[in-house]
Amino acid sequence: MKARFYTTRAYEKYLLQQIKGVAERHNMGVDVIDSGAFIVDVKSGAFGVFDMGGNLVKSSLQWRGNNTNCIPHGTVRRAGVGFCDCDAVFLGNAYPHFGHFLIEHLNRAWGMDDCPGDNVKYVFVDNKNIGAKPWLFDFMELLGIRRDDVLILNQSMRFRRVFIPSQSFNNSGRWWAKQFVIPFDKMRDNAHVDEVWDKVYVSRARLPENMRTYGEEKIQHIFEKNGFHIIYPETLPLAQQVAIIGNARVLAGCAGTALHLALFMKPGGHVIQLNRTNAIKDSGVLQYRMCQMKNLDFDVVAASVEEFKSQHGGTHAPQIIGVNENLRAFLDANGFEYTDNDLVMDDGELARYRAQVDLFRQSHGGQFIQKLKKLSIKVIACFVPGRIMRGRVRKWLKEHW
């Protein structure tokens, strides 16, 4: 793997510092718990797998960074817990965000083939009682699992046996195991499409107005002129996305969920990430780690030309990219052909961006107010008891304040 940075030195230094000292895990395995029980408390969001003695099975903890899921308090009672006369494979919780699910909640799927049985359910815990997104079942079908065999569990249930594959990746990139990529390669091999392309650009241009990246269509036109096929992932069935990107040698696009589909690429490929914010903290660390695990070259280009400072996620401030000195350096270094007109920001697009910034200021305040709100949210959240509730309060304040 090779990484090249067309960014500020501060961004490059931060990213390289974050990936230092990350350990590869070798002690992967599948725990088998006889008469294991999924204990789920949707009120608190707590969940976990417990053995017959009421003890938490530690391998069922869902790690993210230094934190795990909340664990149900008190004694695990057998009374009132339903029983299902079949085996169950624990795959984590049914997280509703596509990108986070891809990274955090398929990282146990590597061990599915090590869970024998002729009557097996594949279990996702719905610990917040919000249901499962349709693409969860699409992922499982690509892994050869029928929808009828996928169980979305929002209440406590005991099974004959519970299989718990080790978590193979920590979302913060603190540790990972080579087994992590197994299900993604399997899904790619099971996905088929009539036409594939060597170079693919994943565009955000057809997302809703509050999610699209201004200026992107002009940039993607440069990529298209240089042999890239443009796709809009949200308009395609999942199997088609997997097949197209899994057979591409080069994948380009703005930082975010669509680029995480690089997990389906074959080793030796190349990922080009266009950063759509000037903030140092974005998905670059995570994308770097995925490229490392898949042995993909990784180029990071700071393409933001924003006039109002945004973040990678959370604030929903408008974002805009353009041909700045960083993107121009990338294009020249990689032999891209373009015209002088390709380098000029479209006046109409810039006007639409500025109009959205004005709307954002009216509803959320200016830069100083944004910083003050961010600090206030942190302080307020400190007084909220319970990690799950604290997270909910933070999320609500970010969206409504």
PDB file of N, CA and C in Angstrom, residues 93-101 105 128 130-133 135 395:
ATOM      1  N   ASN A  93     -25.349  -5.278  16.595  1.00  0.00           N
ATOM      2  CA  ASN A  93     -26.654  -4.635  16.620  1.00  0.00           C
ATOM      3  C   ASN A  93     -26.984  -3.997  15.270  1.00  0.00           C
ATOM      4  N   ALA A  94     -28.270  -3.826  15.026  1.00  0.00           N
ATOM      5  CA  ALA A  94     -28.758  -3.366  13.725  1.00  0.00           C
ATOM      6  C   ALA A  94     -28.643  -1.850  13.643  1.00  0.00           C
ATOM      7  N   TYR A  95     -27.467  -1.342  13.387  1.00  0.00           N
ATOM      8  CA  TYR A  95     -27.232   0.093  13.338  1.00  0.00           C
ATOM      9  C   TYR A  95     -27.811   0.663  12.050  1.00  0.00           C
ATOM     10  N   PRO A  96     -28.541   1.789  12.097  1.00  0.00           N
ATOM     11  CA  PRO A  96     -29.277   2.272  10.927  1.00  0.00           C
ATOM     12  C   PRO A  96     -28.456   3.044   9.896  1.00  0.00           C
ATOM     13  N   HIS A  97     -27.202   3.360  10.193  1.00  0.00           N
ATOM     14  CA  HIS A  97     -26.377   4.126   9.260  1.00  0.00           C
ATOM     15  C   HIS A  97     -25.580   3.164   8.374  1.00  0.00           C
ATOM     16  N   PHE A  98     -25.709   3.330   7.055  1.00  0.00           N
ATOM     17  CA  PHE A  98     -25.110   2.393   6.102  1.00  0.00           C
ATOM     18  C   PHE A  98     -23.601   2.239   6.318  1.00  0.00           C
ATOM     19  N   GLY A  99     -22.887   3.361   6.400  1.00  0.00           N
ATOM     20  CA  GLY A  99     -21.432   3.304   6.531  1.00  0.00           C
ATOM     21  C   GLY A  99     -20.980   2.667   7.820  1.00  0.00           C
ATOM     22  N   HIS A 100     -21.610   3.051   8.933  1.00  0.00           N
ATOM     23  CA  HIS A 100     -21.237   2.473  10.216  1.00  0.00           C
ATOM     24  C   HIS A 100     -21.576   0.988  10.269  1.00  0.00           C
ATOM     25  N   PHE A 101     -22.712   0.610   9.674  1.00  0.00           N
ATOM     26  CA  PHE A 101     -23.066  -0.809   9.656  1.00  0.00           C
ATOM     27  C   PHE A 101     -22.026  -1.609   8.879  1.00  0.00           C
ATOM     28  N   HIS A 105     -20.629  -3.516  11.941  1.00  0.00           N
ATOM     29  CA  HIS A 105     -21.617  -4.549  12.223  1.00  0.00           C
ATOM     30  C   HIS A 105     -21.600  -5.693  11.232  1.00  0.00           C
ATOM     31  N   LYS A 128     -32.433  -0.373  20.183  1.00  0.00           N
ATOM     32  CA  LYS A 128     -33.147   0.903  20.313  1.00  0.00           C
ATOM     33  C   LYS A 128     -34.535   0.857  19.694  1.00  0.00           C
ATOM     34  N   ILE A 130     -35.686   0.440  16.625  1.00  0.00           N
ATOM     35  CA  ILE A 130     -35.874   1.321  15.472  1.00  0.00           C
ATOM     36  C   ILE A 130     -35.997   0.538  14.173  1.00  0.00           C
ATOM     37  N   GLY A 131     -35.936  -0.784  14.263  1.00  0.00           N
ATOM     38  CA  GLY A 131     -36.079  -1.607  13.070  1.00  0.00           C
ATOM     39  C   GLY A 131     -34.786  -1.734  12.294  1.00  0.00           C
ATOM     40  N   ALA A 132     -34.835  -2.497  11.230  1.00  0.00           N
ATOM     41  CA  ALA A 132     -33.660  -2.744  10.397  1.00  0.00           C
ATOM     42  C   ALA A 132     -33.857  -2.136   9.019  1.00  0.00           C
ATOM     43  N   LYS A 133     -32.803  -1.566   8.455  1.00  0.00           N
ATOM     44  CA  LYS A 133     -32.846  -1.027   7.108  1.00  0.00           C
ATOM     45  C   LYS A 133     -32.867  -2.169   6.085  1.00  0.00           C
ATOM     46  N   TRP A 135     -31.190  -2.665   3.442  1.00  0.00           N
ATOM     47  CA  TRP A 135     -29.896  -3.124   2.969  1.00  0.00           C
ATOM     48  C   TRP A 135     -29.228  -4.104   3.922  1.00  0.00           C
ATOM     49  N   LYS A 395     -26.922  14.109  20.440  1.00  0.00           N
ATOM     50  CA  LYS A 395     -27.431  14.045  19.072  1.00  0.00           C
ATOM     51  C   LYS A 395     -28.613  14.993  18.893  1.00  0.00           C
TER      52      LYS A 395
END
